[in-house]
Amino acid sequence: GMARVMAVDYGLKRTGIAVTDPMQIIASALTTVETDHLMEFLEEYFGKEEVERLVLGMPTDIFGAETHSTKHVLKFEELFRAKYPKIPVVKIDERFTSKLAMDAMHSAGAKKSQRRQKENIDKLSATIILQDYLQQLN
């Protein structure tokens, strides 16, 4: 059977997660999790669903240089690879992702509370990362 691809938009407080369908055609926002509980969330999800690849958004500034959060993302990647050696990790430059997510939210007229809005942006960022990845495959 086919397996999903998962994208992670890692944040210090919250992490956005998106997944493809098992046929790997459509990217959908899955959830936003508190980063403290990210590994537990992944363990639970992988127990239910087959995920064959992790796409990890790498934060860079508009010039493509590393940002202060890059090292935290790399630390997560290290933890993930140690725990799930069979799931390859693909890193994708996401310097425009959050801005795209914000723009998409604003044009959709999001009038939710700040926190809800931030969670939606995290999920949406992960979804855009995943869509980018799928487009690069084709």
Tab-separated table of C-alpha atoms in Angstrom:
chain	number	residue	atom	x	y	z
A	1	GLY	CA	0.000	0.000	0.000
A	2	MET	CA	0.897	3.612	-0.367
A	3	ALA	CA	2.000	5.739	2.541
A	4	ARG	CA	1.579	9.393	3.399
A	5	VAL	CA	4.158	12.143	3.300
A	6	MET	CA	4.117	14.457	6.333
A	7	ALA	CA	5.346	18.052	6.483
A	8	VAL	CA	6.413	19.735	9.690
A	9	ASP	CA	6.663	23.486	10.193
A	10	TYR	CA	8.665	23.404	13.422
A	11	GLY	CA	8.259	26.257	15.867
A	12	LEU	CA	9.638	26.832	19.351
A	13	LYS	CA	6.129	26.942	20.855
A	14	ARG	CA	3.886	25.387	18.234
A	15	THR	CA	4.467	23.116	15.265
A	16	GLY	CA	2.211	22.937	12.227
A	17	ILE	CA	1.676	19.553	10.612
A	18	ALA	CA	0.292	18.645	7.195
A	19	VAL	CA	-0.054	15.285	5.468
A	20	THR	CA	-0.767	13.950	2.023
A	21	ASP	CA	-3.408	11.370	1.263
A	22	PRO	CA	-1.983	7.829	0.929
A	23	MET	CA	-1.738	8.329	-2.858
A	24	GLN	CA	0.435	11.416	-2.195
A	25	ILE	CA	-1.621	13.677	-4.434
A	26	ILE	CA	-3.220	16.187	-2.084
A	27	ALA	CA	-1.657	18.037	0.841
A	28	SER	CA	-3.981	18.856	3.740
A	29	ALA	CA	-3.477	20.674	7.007
A	30	LEU	CA	-3.564	18.140	9.841
A	31	THR	CA	-3.097	20.015	13.089
A	32	THR	CA	-0.996	22.369	15.165
A	33	VAL	CA	0.627	20.812	18.226
A	34	GLU	CA	2.448	22.283	21.172
A	35	THR	CA	6.090	21.611	20.324
A	36	ASP	CA	6.656	20.170	23.820
A	37	HIS	CA	4.300	17.333	22.832
A	38	LEU	CA	5.466	16.939	19.237
A	39	MET	CA	7.334	13.644	19.633
A	40	GLU	CA	4.390	12.084	21.515
A	41	PHE	CA	2.016	13.282	18.826
A	42	LEU	CA	4.172	11.787	16.063
A	43	GLU	CA	4.472	8.480	17.873
A	44	GLU	CA	0.701	8.262	18.196
A	45	TYR	CA	0.107	9.260	14.576
A	46	PHE	CA	2.711	6.843	13.207
A	47	GLY	CA	0.996	4.113	15.217
A	48	LYS	CA	-2.174	4.662	13.189
A	49	GLU	CA	-0.933	5.849	9.796
A	50	GLU	CA	1.926	4.833	7.549
A	51	VAL	CA	4.217	7.774	6.846
A	52	GLU	CA	7.046	7.146	4.409
A	53	ARG	CA	8.774	10.531	4.438
A	54	LEU	CA	9.051	13.650	6.554
A	55	VAL	CA	9.353	17.032	4.856
A	56	LEU	CA	10.871	19.580	7.200
A	57	GLY	CA	10.604	23.302	6.575
A	58	MET	CA	13.962	24.989	7.121
A	59	PRO	CA	13.714	28.564	8.340
A	60	THR	CA	15.948	30.979	6.444
A	61	ASP	CA	15.747	34.728	6.086
A	62	ILE	CA	14.934	36.385	2.759
A	63	PHE	CA	18.583	36.075	1.763
A	64	GLY	CA	18.622	32.335	2.434
A	65	ALA	CA	20.790	32.643	5.535
A	66	GLU	CA	20.117	30.593	8.652
A	67	THR	CA	17.960	32.212	11.319
A	68	HIS	CA	18.150	31.857	15.092
A	69	SER	CA	15.532	29.095	14.945
A	70	THR	CA	17.454	26.989	12.417
A	71	LYS	CA	19.462	25.213	15.116
A	72	HIS	CA	16.276	24.168	16.926
A	73	VAL	CA	14.894	22.654	13.740
A	74	LEU	CA	18.161	20.776	13.165
A	75	LYS	CA	18.009	19.500	16.749
A	76	PHE	CA	14.495	18.184	16.089
A	77	GLU	CA	15.701	16.567	12.859
A	78	GLU	CA	18.456	14.800	14.818
A	79	LEU	CA	15.957	13.501	17.404
A	80	PHE	CA	13.584	12.401	14.673
A	81	ARG	CA	16.249	10.554	12.680
A	82	ALA	CA	17.453	8.789	15.811
A	83	LYS	CA	13.950	7.645	16.722
A	84	TYR	CA	12.688	6.890	13.183
A	85	PRO	CA	15.745	5.841	11.164
A	86	LYS	CA	13.549	4.252	8.476
A	87	ILE	CA	11.690	7.479	7.645
A	88	PRO	CA	13.774	9.730	5.393
A	89	VAL	CA	13.777	13.455	6.124
A	90	VAL	CA	13.719	15.976	3.290
A	91	LYS	CA	14.561	19.571	4.146
A	92	ILE	CA	12.876	22.339	2.204
A	93	ASP	CA	13.701	26.045	2.244
A	94	GLU	CA	10.625	27.788	3.561
A	95	ARG	CA	11.611	31.435	3.641
A	96	PHE	CA	8.401	32.564	1.922
A	97	THR	CA	6.029	30.045	3.442
A	98	SER	CA	4.806	31.894	6.513
A	99	LYS	CA	4.267	35.041	4.511
A	100	LEU	CA	2.258	33.091	1.949
A	101	ALA	CA	0.227	31.564	4.755
A	102	MET	CA	-0.442	35.003	6.255
A	103	ASP	CA	-1.489	36.378	2.881
A	104	ALA	CA	-3.796	33.428	2.285
A	105	MET	CA	-5.377	33.923	5.709
A	106	HIS	CA	-5.882	37.643	5.205
A	107	SER	CA	-7.435	37.218	1.799
A	108	ALA	CA	-9.752	34.631	3.354
A	109	GLY	CA	-10.715	37.304	5.875
A	110	ALA	CA	-9.672	35.430	8.996
A	111	LYS	CA	-11.204	37.254	11.946
A	112	LYS	CA	-10.437	34.705	14.626
A	113	SER	CA	-8.641	35.270	17.895
A	114	GLN	CA	-4.887	35.814	17.644
A	115	ARG	CA	-4.004	32.400	19.018
A	116	ARG	CA	-6.426	30.572	16.746
A	117	GLN	CA	-5.073	32.569	13.851
A	118	LYS	CA	-1.474	31.663	14.692
A	119	GLU	CA	-2.396	27.977	14.904
A	120	ASN	CA	-4.077	28.182	11.532
A	121	ILE	CA	-1.028	29.888	10.044
A	122	ASP	CA	1.236	27.125	11.401
A	123	LYS	CA	-0.946	24.421	9.846
A	124	LEU	CA	-1.198	26.365	6.617
A	125	SER	CA	2.582	26.871	6.475
A	126	ALA	CA	3.070	23.122	6.802
A	127	THR	CA	0.528	22.592	4.018
A	128	ILE	CA	2.325	25.026	1.704
A	129	ILE	CA	5.653	23.306	2.445
A	130	LEU	CA	4.051	20.002	1.503
A	131	GLN	CA	2.496	21.407	-1.681
A	132	ASP	CA	5.903	22.821	-2.681
A	133	TYR	CA	7.446	19.419	-2.119
A	134	LEU	CA	4.798	17.622	-4.184
A	135	GLN	CA	5.246	20.126	-7.036
A	136	GLN	CA	9.015	19.571	-7.004
A	137	LEU	CA	8.432	15.821	-7.332
A	138	ASN	CA	6.373	16.218	-10.501
